[in-house]
Structure formats: structure tokens, C-alpha cells
PDB file of C-alpha atoms in Angstrom:
ATOM      1  CA  MET A  25     -51.680 -23.114 -35.536  1.00 54.00           C
ATOM      2  CA  ASP A  26     -51.352 -21.459 -38.989  1.00 63.00           C
ATOM      3  CA  TYR A  27     -48.174 -20.300 -40.724  1.00 63.00           C
ATOM      4  CA  ASN A  28     -48.329 -16.702 -39.432  1.00 65.00           C
ATOM      5  CA  GLU A  29     -48.777 -17.849 -35.837  1.00 68.00           C
ATOM      6  CA  ARG A  30     -45.848 -20.266 -36.160  1.00 70.00           C
ATOM      7  CA  GLU A  31     -43.645 -17.522 -37.589  1.00 70.00           C
ATOM      8  CA  ALA A  32     -44.633 -15.089 -34.832  1.00 70.00           C
ATOM      9  CA  ARG A  33     -43.887 -17.714 -32.198  1.00 74.00           C
ATOM     10  CA  ARG A  34     -40.549 -18.545 -33.822  1.00 75.00           C
ATOM     11  CA  ARG A  35     -39.540 -14.873 -33.906  1.00 80.00           C
ATOM     12  CA  GLN A  36     -40.489 -14.480 -30.249  1.00 73.00           C
ATOM     13  CA  GLU A  37     -38.446 -17.552 -29.315  1.00 73.00           C
ATOM     14  CA  ASP A  38     -35.480 -16.144 -31.241  1.00 76.00           C
ATOM     15  CA  ARG A  39     -35.781 -12.826 -29.389  1.00 81.00           C
ATOM     16  CA  ASP A  40     -35.955 -14.625 -26.048  1.00 78.00           C
ATOM     17  CA  LEU A  41     -32.908 -16.712 -26.925  1.00 81.00           C
ATOM     18  CA  ASN A  42     -30.933 -13.620 -27.949  1.00 84.00           C
ATOM     19  CA  ARG A  43     -31.840 -11.851 -24.700  1.00 84.00           C
ATOM     20  CA  ALA A  44     -30.818 -14.880 -22.670  1.00 85.00           C
ATOM     21  CA  LEU A  45     -27.505 -15.054 -24.528  1.00 87.00           C
ATOM     22  CA  VAL A  46     -26.863 -11.379 -23.736  1.00 87.00           C
ATOM     23  CA  TRP A  47     -27.155 -12.170 -20.024  1.00 87.00           C
ATOM     24  CA  VAL A  48     -24.921 -15.214 -20.421  1.00 89.00           C
ATOM     25  CA  GLY A  49     -22.326 -13.098 -22.229  1.00 91.00           C
ATOM     26  CA  ALA A  50     -22.493 -10.453 -19.503  1.00 90.00           C
ATOM     27  CA  ALA A  51     -22.003 -13.167 -16.880  1.00 91.00           C
ATOM     28  CA  ILE A  52     -18.913 -14.447 -18.719  1.00 92.00           C
ATOM     29  CA  VAL A  53     -17.440 -10.922 -18.781  1.00 93.00           C
ATOM     30  CA  LEU A  54     -18.229 -10.423 -15.094  1.00 92.00           C
ATOM     31  CA  GLU A  55     -16.679 -13.779 -14.230  1.00 93.00           C
ATOM     32  CA  PHE A  56     -13.505 -12.753 -16.077  1.00 94.00           C
ATOM     33  CA  LEU A  57     -13.400  -9.473 -14.137  1.00 94.00           C
ATOM     34  CA  LEU A  58     -13.775 -11.435 -10.893  1.00 94.00           C
ATOM     35  CA  VAL A  59     -10.751 -13.511 -11.883  1.00 94.00           C
ATOM     36  CA  LEU A  60      -8.755 -10.296 -12.315  1.00 94.00           C
ATOM     37  CA  VAL A  61     -10.012  -8.928  -8.990  1.00 94.00           C
ATOM     38  CA  ASN A  62      -9.076 -12.175  -7.280  1.00 94.00           C
ATOM     39  CA  LYS A  63      -5.580 -12.123  -8.759  1.00 92.00           C
ATOM     40  CA  TYR A  64      -4.671  -8.440  -8.457  1.00 93.00           C
ATOM     41  CA  TYR A  65      -6.802  -7.268  -5.508  1.00 93.00           C
ATOM     42  CA  ILE A  66      -7.346 -10.227  -3.196  1.00 92.00           C
ATOM     43  CA  ASN A  67      -4.075 -12.088  -3.797  1.00 90.00           C
ATOM     44  CA  PHE A  68      -1.830  -9.162  -4.629  1.00 89.00           C
ATOM     45  CA  ARG A  69       1.927  -9.384  -4.178  1.00 87.00           C
ATOM     46  CA  THR A  70       3.985  -7.184  -1.867  1.00 85.00           C
ATOM     47  CA  THR A  71       5.743  -5.283  -4.640  1.00 89.00           C
ATOM     48  CA  THR A  72       5.110  -1.566  -5.023  1.00 90.00           C
ATOM     49  CA  GLU A  73       3.410  -1.983  -8.404  1.00 90.00           C
ATOM     50  CA  SER A  74       1.117  -4.723  -7.117  1.00 91.00           C
ATOM     51  CA  ILE A  75       0.133  -2.741  -4.019  1.00 92.00           C
ATOM     52  CA  ASN A  76      -0.614   0.362  -6.088  1.00 94.00           C
ATOM     53  CA  LEU A  77      -2.743  -1.705  -8.474  1.00 93.00           C
ATOM     54  CA  ALA A  78      -4.672  -3.212  -5.543  1.00 93.00           C
ATOM     55  CA  LEU A  79      -5.296   0.286  -4.164  1.00 94.00           C
ATOM     56  CA  ALA A  80      -6.520   1.441  -7.573  1.00 94.00           C
ATOM     57  CA  ILE A  81      -8.902  -1.527  -7.810  1.00 94.00           C
ATOM     58  CA  ASN A  82     -10.174  -0.770  -4.307  1.00 94.00           C
ATOM     59  CA  ALA A  83     -10.893   2.838  -5.319  1.00 95.00           C
ATOM     60  CA  ALA A  84     -12.655   1.609  -8.472  1.00 95.00           C
ATOM     61  CA  LEU A  85     -14.811  -0.766  -6.434  1.00 95.00           C
ATOM     62  CA  GLN A  86     -15.700   2.030  -4.015  1.00 95.00           C
ATOM     63  CA  GLY A  87     -16.776   4.198  -6.916  1.00 95.00           C
ATOM     64  CA  LEU A  88     -18.660   1.341  -8.593  1.00 94.00           C
ATOM     65  CA  ARG A  89     -20.603   0.683  -5.396  1.00 94.00           C
ATOM     66  CA  TRP A  90     -22.053   4.186  -5.233  1.00 95.00           C
ATOM     67  CA  VAL A  91     -22.497   4.683  -8.964  1.00 96.00           C
ATOM     68  CA  SER A  92     -24.342   1.364  -9.326  1.00 95.00           C
ATOM     69  CA  LEU A  93     -26.502   2.177  -6.292  1.00 95.00           C
ATOM     70  CA  ALA A  94     -27.503   5.514  -7.838  1.00 96.00           C
ATOM     71  CA  ALA A  95     -28.163   3.782 -11.167  1.00 95.00           C
ATOM     72  CA  LEU A  96     -30.280   1.166  -9.390  1.00 94.00           C
ATOM     73  CA  ALA A  97     -32.462   3.838  -7.772  1.00 94.00           C
ATOM     74  CA  ALA A  98     -32.814   5.774 -11.037  1.00 95.00           C
ATOM     75  CA  CYS A  99     -33.719   2.652 -13.044  1.00 92.00           C
ATOM     76  CA  LEU A 100     -36.311   1.611 -10.464  1.00 91.00           C
ATOM     77  CA  VAL A 101     -37.993   5.005 -10.732  1.00 91.00           C
ATOM     78  CA  TRP A 102     -37.800   4.865 -14.537  1.00 90.00           C
ATOM     79  CA  ALA A 103     -39.342   1.376 -14.637  1.00 86.00           C
ATOM     80  CA  PHE A 104     -42.120   2.384 -12.213  1.00 84.00           C
ATOM     81  CA  LEU A 105     -43.021   5.470 -14.258  1.00 84.00           C
ATOM     82  CA  ARG A 106     -43.158   3.515 -17.517  1.00 83.00           C
ATOM     83  CA  MET A 107     -45.245   0.707 -16.055  1.00 76.00           C
ATOM     84  CA  ASN A 108     -47.550   3.211 -14.367  1.00 75.00           C
ATOM     85  CA  LYS A 109     -48.271   4.671 -17.817  1.00 76.00           C
ATOM     86  CA  GLY A 110     -48.923   1.222 -19.241  1.00 71.00           C
ATOM     87  CA  GLU A 111     -45.756   1.313 -21.355  1.00 73.00           C
ATOM     88  CA  LYS A 112     -43.224  -1.464 -21.827  1.00 75.00           C
ATOM     89  CA  ALA A 113     -40.467  -1.456 -19.222  1.00 75.00           C
ATOM     90  CA  ALA A 114     -38.157  -4.223 -20.449  1.00 77.00           C
ATOM     91  CA  LEU A 115     -35.137  -1.926 -20.832  1.00 83.00           C
ATOM     92  CA  PRO A 116     -35.378  -0.169 -17.437  1.00 87.00           C
ATOM     93  CA  LEU A 117     -36.028  -3.498 -15.706  1.00 85.00           C
ATOM     94  CA  ALA A 118     -32.991  -5.049 -17.409  1.00 85.00           C
ATOM     95  CA  LEU A 119     -30.861  -2.064 -16.389  1.00 89.00           C
ATOM     96  CA  THR A 120     -32.247  -2.352 -12.851  1.00 91.00           C
ATOM     97  CA  ALA A 121     -31.142  -5.984 -12.684  1.00 88.00           C
ATOM     98  CA  ALA A 122     -27.719  -5.151 -14.149  1.00 89.00           C
ATOM     99  CA  SER A 123     -27.059  -2.218 -11.793  1.00 93.00           C
ATOM    100  CA  GLY A 124     -28.283  -4.276  -8.832  1.00 91.00           C
ATOM    101  CA  ALA A 125     -25.902  -7.083  -9.778  1.00 90.00           C
ATOM    102  CA  LEU A 126     -22.964  -4.659 -10.016  1.00 92.00           C
ATOM    103  CA  PHE A 127     -23.846  -3.094  -6.667  1.00 94.00           C
ATOM    104  CA  LEU A 128     -24.063  -6.490  -4.982  1.00 92.00           C
ATOM    105  CA  CYS A 129     -20.730  -7.597  -6.469  1.00 93.00           C
ATOM    106  CA  ALA A 130     -18.932  -4.418  -5.364  1.00 94.00           C
ATOM    107  CA  GLN A 131     -20.478  -4.535  -1.894  1.00 93.00           C
ATOM    108  CA  VAL A 132     -19.702  -8.226  -1.345  1.00 93.00           C
ATOM    109  CA  ILE A 133     -16.088  -7.876  -2.544  1.00 94.00           C
ATOM    110  CA  LEU A 134     -15.453  -4.837  -0.338  1.00 93.00           C
ATOM    111  CA  GLY A 135     -17.238  -6.330   2.652  1.00 91.00           C
ATOM    112  CA  PHE A 136     -16.057  -9.948   2.545  1.00 93.00           C
ATOM    113  CA  ARG A 137     -12.922  -9.850   0.367  1.00 91.00           C
ATOM    114  CA  ASP A 138     -11.629 -13.380  -0.443  1.00 92.00           C
ATOM    115  CA  SER A 139     -14.690 -15.269   0.838  1.00 93.00           C
ATOM    116  CA  GLY A 140     -16.945 -12.827  -1.016  1.00 92.00           C
ATOM    117  CA  VAL A 141     -15.099 -13.318  -4.298  1.00 94.00           C
ATOM    118  CA  ARG A 142     -15.304 -17.093  -3.903  1.00 93.00           C
ATOM    119  CA  MET A 143     -19.047 -16.812  -3.374  1.00 93.00           C
ATOM    120  CA  LEU A 144     -19.443 -14.556  -6.425  1.00 93.00           C
ATOM    121  CA  PHE A 145     -17.649 -17.131  -8.573  1.00 93.00           C
ATOM    122  CA  TRP A 146     -20.734 -19.311  -7.958  1.00 91.00           C
ATOM    123  CA  LEU A 147     -23.353 -16.563  -7.824  1.00 90.00           C
ATOM    124  CA  VAL A 148     -22.617 -15.046 -11.251  1.00 90.00           C
ATOM    125  CA  PRO A 149     -23.193 -18.335 -13.165  1.00 90.00           C
ATOM    126  CA  ALA A 150     -26.346 -18.773 -11.075  1.00 89.00           C
ATOM    127  CA  TRP A 151     -27.573 -15.379 -12.328  1.00 87.00           C
ATOM    128  CA  ALA A 152     -26.919 -16.484 -15.911  1.00 88.00           C
ATOM    129  CA  ALA A 153     -28.840 -19.713 -15.280  1.00 88.00           C
ATOM    130  CA  LEU A 154     -31.760 -17.709 -13.870  1.00 88.00           C
ATOM    131  CA  ALA A 155     -31.803 -15.574 -17.030  1.00 86.00           C
ATOM    132  CA  LEU A 156     -31.977 -18.725 -19.158  1.00 87.00           C
ATOM    133  CA  VAL A 157     -34.829 -20.030 -17.008  1.00 86.00           C
ATOM    134  CA  TYR A 158     -36.688 -16.705 -17.273  1.00 84.00           C
ATOM    135  CA  TYR A 159     -36.513 -16.460 -21.054  1.00 83.00           C
ATOM    136  CA  LEU A 160     -36.504 -20.109 -22.127  1.00 82.00           C
ATOM    137  CA  TYR A 161     -38.105 -22.153 -19.354  1.00 82.00           C
ATOM    138  CA  GLN A 162     -41.119 -21.816 -17.042  1.00 81.00           C
ATOM    139  CA  ARG A 163     -41.751 -18.554 -15.199  1.00 84.00           C
ATOM    140  CA  GLU A 164     -43.087 -20.536 -12.240  1.00 89.00           C
ATOM    141  CA  PHE A 165     -39.741 -22.265 -11.865  1.00 90.00           C
ATOM    142  CA  PHE A 166     -37.959 -18.929 -12.260  1.00 90.00           C
ATOM    143  CA  LEU A 167     -39.755 -17.406  -9.271  1.00 92.00           C
ATOM    144  CA  ALA A 168     -39.388 -20.560  -7.173  1.00 92.00           C
ATOM    145  CA  ALA A 169     -35.674 -20.720  -8.010  1.00 93.00           C
ATOM    146  CA  LEU A 170     -35.292 -16.985  -7.345  1.00 93.00           C
ATOM    147  CA  VAL A 171     -36.584 -17.152  -3.768  1.00 94.00           C
ATOM    148  CA  SER A 172     -34.675 -20.376  -3.159  1.00 94.00           C
ATOM    149  CA  GLY A 173     -31.515 -18.661  -4.386  1.00 93.00           C
ATOM    150  CA  LEU A 174     -32.225 -15.762  -2.037  1.00 94.00           C
ATOM    151  CA  GLY A 175     -32.513 -18.335   0.731  1.00 94.00           C
ATOM    152  CA  VAL A 176     -29.086 -19.729  -0.169  1.00 93.00           C
ATOM    153  CA  LEU A 177     -27.689 -16.188  -0.190  1.00 93.00           C
ATOM    154  CA  GLY A 178     -29.291 -15.501   3.195  1.00 93.00           C
ATOM    155  CA  LEU A 179     -27.698 -18.625   4.671  1.00 94.00           C
ATOM    156  CA  TRP A 180     -24.315 -17.552   3.333  1.00 93.00           C
ATOM    157  CA  PHE A 181     -24.744 -14.160   4.970  1.00 94.00           C
ATOM    158  CA  VAL A 182     -25.721 -15.781   8.285  1.00 92.00           C
ATOM    159  CA  ARG A 183     -22.517 -17.801   8.151  1.00 91.00           C
ATOM    160  CA  HIS A 184     -20.169 -14.997   7.112  1.00 91.00           C
ATOM    161  CA  ALA A 185     -21.811 -11.789   8.340  1.00 89.00           C
ATOM    162  CA  GLY A 186     -23.874 -12.819  11.363  1.00 84.00           C
ATOM    163  CA  ALA A 187     -27.499 -13.556  12.176  1.00 82.00           C
ATOM    164  CA  VAL A 188     -28.655  -9.948  12.516  1.00 83.00           C
ATOM    165  CA  SER A 189     -26.400  -8.341   9.939  1.00 89.00           C
ATOM    166  CA  PRO A 190     -27.865  -5.923   7.349  1.00 92.00           C
ATOM    167  CA  TYR A 191     -27.024  -8.484   4.665  1.00 92.00           C
ATOM    168  CA  THR A 192     -29.113 -11.219   6.295  1.00 92.00           C
ATOM    169  CA  ILE A 193     -31.985  -8.820   6.932  1.00 93.00           C
ATOM    170  CA  ALA A 194     -31.861  -7.650   3.306  1.00 93.00           C
ATOM    171  CA  ALA A 195     -32.096 -11.253   2.075  1.00 93.00           C
ATOM    172  CA  VAL A 196     -35.127 -11.900   4.285  1.00 95.00           C
ATOM    173  CA  VAL A 197     -36.808  -8.676   3.148  1.00 95.00           C
ATOM    174  CA  ALA A 198     -36.177  -9.613  -0.494  1.00 94.00           C
ATOM    175  CA  ILE A 199     -37.848 -13.021   0.010  1.00 95.00           C
ATOM    176  CA  VAL A 200     -40.843 -11.392   1.697  1.00 95.00           C
ATOM    177  CA  LEU A 201     -41.172  -8.859  -1.134  1.00 94.00           C
ATOM    178  CA  VAL A 202     -41.089 -11.593  -3.788  1.00 93.00           C
ATOM    179  CA  ALA A 203     -43.687 -13.554  -1.789  1.00 93.00           C
ATOM    180  CA  GLY A 204     -45.878 -10.444  -1.666  1.00 93.00           C
ATOM    181  CA  ALA A 205     -45.513 -10.031  -5.434  1.00 89.00           C
ATOM    182  CA  MET A 206     -46.546 -13.673  -5.906  1.00 91.00           C
ATOM    183  CA  LEU A 207     -49.633 -13.141  -3.729  1.00 91.00           C
ATOM    184  CA  TRP A 208     -50.542 -10.060  -5.759  1.00 89.00           C
ATOM    185  CA  MET A 209     -50.148 -11.933  -9.059  1.00 88.00           C
ATOM    186  CA  LYS A 210     -52.245 -14.812  -7.797  1.00 88.00           C
ATOM    187  CA  SER A 211     -55.149 -12.450  -7.148  1.00 87.00           C
ATOM    188  CA  HIS A 212     -54.655 -10.637 -10.492  1.00 82.00           C
ATOM    189  CA  GLN A 213     -54.357 -13.606 -12.876  1.00 81.00           C
ATOM    190  CA  GLY A 214     -50.591 -13.463 -13.156  1.00 79.00           C
ATOM    191  CA  ARG A 215     -50.287  -9.708 -13.676  1.00 79.00           C
ATOM    192  CA  LEU A 216     -47.806  -7.737 -11.627  1.00 76.00           C
ATOM    193  CA  ILE A 217     -48.960  -4.436 -13.149  1.00 72.00           C
ATOM    194  CA  VAL A 218     -52.674  -4.214 -14.007  1.00 66.00           C
ATOM    195  CA  LYS A 219     -52.334  -1.941 -17.031  1.00 66.00           C
ATOM    196  CA  GLU A 220     -53.165  -2.271 -20.706  1.00 61.00           C
ATOM    197  CA  GLY A 221     -50.102  -3.197 -22.742  1.00 59.00           C
ATOM    198  CA  ILE A 222     -48.230  -4.783 -19.805  1.00 64.00           C
ATOM    199  CA  LYS A 223     -47.740  -8.506 -20.319  1.00 72.00           C
ATOM    200  CA  ARG A 224     -48.517 -11.085 -17.690  1.00 75.00           C
ATOM    201  CA  VAL A 225     -45.589 -12.355 -15.668  1.00 79.00           C
ATOM    202  CA  LEU A 226     -47.307 -15.700 -15.119  1.00 81.00           C
ATOM    203  CA  PRO A 227     -50.074 -17.448 -17.061  1.00 81.00           C
ATOM    204  CA  PRO A 228     -53.563 -17.298 -15.482  1.00 79.00           C
ATOM    205  CA  GLU A 229     -53.477 -21.054 -14.806  1.00 81.00           C
ATOM    206  CA  ALA A 230     -50.083 -20.949 -13.032  1.00 82.00           C
ATOM    207  CA  GLY A 231     -49.679 -23.027  -9.910  1.00 84.00           C
ATOM    208  CA  TYR A 232     -48.458 -21.061  -6.894  1.00 88.00           C
ATOM    209  CA  ALA A 233     -48.095 -23.862  -4.349  1.00 90.00           C
ATOM    210  CA  LEU A 234     -44.407 -24.622  -4.977  1.00 91.00           C
ATOM    211  CA  MET A 235     -43.553 -20.953  -5.330  1.00 93.00           C
ATOM    212  CA  PHE A 236     -45.004 -20.167  -1.911  1.00 94.00           C
ATOM    213  CA  ALA A 237     -43.453 -23.362  -0.539  1.00 95.00           C
ATOM    214  CA  SER A 238     -40.049 -22.124  -1.740  1.00 95.00           C
ATOM    215  CA  CYS A 239     -40.587 -18.880   0.191  1.00 95.00           C
ATOM    216  CA  VAL A 240     -41.478 -20.824   3.336  1.00 95.00           C
ATOM    217  CA  VAL A 241     -38.526 -23.212   2.944  1.00 95.00           C
ATOM    218  CA  SER A 242     -36.082 -20.315   2.410  1.00 96.00           C
ATOM    219  CA  LEU A 243     -37.346 -18.328   5.398  1.00 95.00           C
ATOM    220  CA  ALA A 244     -37.422 -21.456   7.585  1.00 95.00           C
ATOM    221  CA  ALA A 245     -33.824 -22.321   6.647  1.00 95.00           C
ATOM    222  CA  ILE A 246     -32.608 -18.817   7.485  1.00 95.00           C
ATOM    223  CA  ALA A 247     -34.561 -18.839  10.760  1.00 94.00           C
ATOM    224  CA  ALA A 248     -33.051 -22.205  11.689  1.00 94.00           C
ATOM    225  CA  ALA A 249     -29.552 -20.942  10.923  1.00 93.00           C
ATOM    226  CA  VAL A 250     -30.147 -17.834  13.042  1.00 91.00           C
ATOM    227  CA  ALA A 251     -31.519 -19.882  15.948  1.00 91.00           C
ATOM    228  CA  LEU A 252     -29.025 -22.757  15.862  1.00 88.00           C
ATOM    229  CA  GLY A 253     -25.868 -20.904  14.913  1.00 82.00           C
ATOM    230  CA  SER A 254     -23.816 -20.154  11.835  1.00 78.00           C
ATOM    231  CA  ALA A 255     -22.269 -23.632  11.780  1.00 82.00           C
ATOM    232  CA  VAL A 256     -25.691 -25.112  10.975  1.00 87.00           C
ATOM    233  CA  SER A 257     -26.062 -22.755   8.005  1.00 87.00           C
ATOM    234  CA  TYR A 258     -23.273 -24.658   6.236  1.00 87.00           C
ATOM    235  CA  TYR A 259     -25.343 -27.849   6.174  1.00 91.00           C
ATOM    236  CA  LEU A 260     -28.553 -25.987   5.406  1.00 93.00           C
ATOM    237  CA  LEU A 261     -26.878 -24.654   2.257  1.00 91.00           C
ATOM    238  CA  PHE A 262     -26.733 -28.209   0.935  1.00 91.00           C
ATOM    239  CA  ALA A 263     -30.375 -28.726   1.887  1.00 93.00           C
ATOM    240  CA  MET A 264     -31.372 -25.634  -0.110  1.00 93.00           C
ATOM    241  CA  VAL A 265     -29.369 -26.833  -3.112  1.00 91.00           C
ATOM    242  CA  ALA A 266     -31.198 -30.169  -2.869  1.00 93.00           C
ATOM    243  CA  TRP A 267     -34.506 -28.270  -2.786  1.00 93.00           C
ATOM    244  CA  LEU A 268     -33.499 -26.387  -5.943  1.00 91.00           C
ATOM    245  CA  PHE A 269     -32.620 -29.661  -7.662  1.00 91.00           C
ATOM    246  CA  ALA A 270     -35.996 -31.111  -6.673  1.00 92.00           C
ATOM    247  CA  LEU A 271     -37.729 -28.063  -8.164  1.00 91.00           C
ATOM    248  CA  LEU A 272     -35.760 -28.491 -11.397  1.00 88.00           C
ATOM    249  CA  VAL A 273     -36.765 -32.143 -11.676  1.00 89.00           C
ATOM    250  CA  TYR A 274     -40.437 -31.366 -10.924  1.00 88.00           C
ATOM    251  CA  TYR A 275     -40.804 -28.566 -13.474  1.00 87.00           C
ATOM    252  CA  THR A 276     -38.854 -30.526 -16.110  1.00 85.00           C
ATOM    253  CA  VAL A 277     -41.159 -33.519 -15.710  1.00 85.00           C
ATOM    254  CA  LYS A 278     -44.156 -31.165 -15.766  1.00 80.00           C
ATOM    255  CA  MET A 279     -43.131 -29.907 -19.222  1.00 75.00           C
ATOM    256  CA  MET A 280     -43.016 -33.414 -20.692  1.00 69.00           C
TER     257      MET A 280
END
């Protein structure tokens, strides 16, 4: 590797680090906002000022839910149009992820209140960790961790929303869609969009076995929780976390 190649690689690594730090910073801000929501909306006092503030936060969350949903749809269309033309879509995809995260936070807080906020206290740092994995670690581990995280989310929804709730169904559909994207990339040498100028998501030599296994494990855990009852989902959550830890160890050793 000559000097120019080393410099180009170093600049790319710096850009990836800066992008990852942006997501970490956004997660810190969102975590702080969750603390405020927990204090002034979930655990509000019975004074007039506190009740009025809680009502104002509720109205803001209602508005955020619909605004972020509209932004999510618009960003998805924008990203699709850019990728269809063979243009870079990093910005619309980032905005899609951000608007989707805001929509999920607003929906979970409004739908599950205190238990939802407690779950988001864990989910937001997990999003930041996924961003670090995406930019600085292996893409294979990112996709495996993504579907495993969706499995954890699905188990939480089974426990708190019910086996056939829209939330649980949405988690299952998301896992199936990611699995379909993996199958497509496997048959197209790691490309999600087969267009000139669009980078590969995965390298051509990527191994898909553990990624597909993560899909199967996540769907099997959700199916078991649905069949055996919500109480079982509590223990399956720990099993999914153990699976994630095993994936982390495997891909870390693979890099050595």
C-alpha cells in the first residue's frame, strides 16, 4: 500500500469515525430528552403547573409522532429515487433512520408510558452502538446484530403489547424484510442496489450463515414467546442477549 492509498484510507476512517460520533452525540441528546420526559411527563406531580407541563409534553409527542412519520415516508421516497438514479443516498438514508427513531420513540412513549420509557433508556444506547458497529466494525456483524436486536424488540412487544399486537407483527415483518435484503445481497455480491456509483453494503466474500442464523433465532424466539405465553418472553430476552454476546465474541475473534 503506497502513501496515497494510506492517506485515502486514513481520510475515509476519519470520516467514518466522525459520522459514528454524530450518531453517538444524537443518542446522548435523545437520552437526555428521555430523562426530561420521564421526570415531567411520566412522573409528574399533582400541582397545576406540573399537570399543564405534562399535557404540553403529551401534545408535543402527539405532534412528533405524525411529523416524524411523514418525514420517514418522504425520506424513504427520496432515498429510493436517488438510489434508482445511481446517486449517493447517504443523507436521505441517515434522515430516514433518524425520523424512524423519533417515530418509534414517540409511539412507544405514548403507547406504553413508563414501561416504554424504561425500554427506550436501553434502546437508544443500543442504536448508538449499532452506528459504531456500522461505521467502525464489520458490516456482517451489524446486520446480524440488527436482526437480533429486532428479535429482542419483538419479545418485548410480546410481553407488553400481546402476541398479535401491531407492534409484534411489525417487528416480525422487519426481520423478514432484512432477511430478504440479505438474500438479495448474497445473490448480487453484497450489493443492495445494483447501480453504478452505489457502494456495496457487504464485501463479495462476506459470510451469510450467521446473519441468516440470527434471523432464524429471532423469529424462533418470538414464535416461542407467542406460543408459550408472555411470561416466557422475559427469559427469552436473556437468551437473545446471550446470542448477541456470542456474535460479538465471534466477529471480534474473526478480526484478529
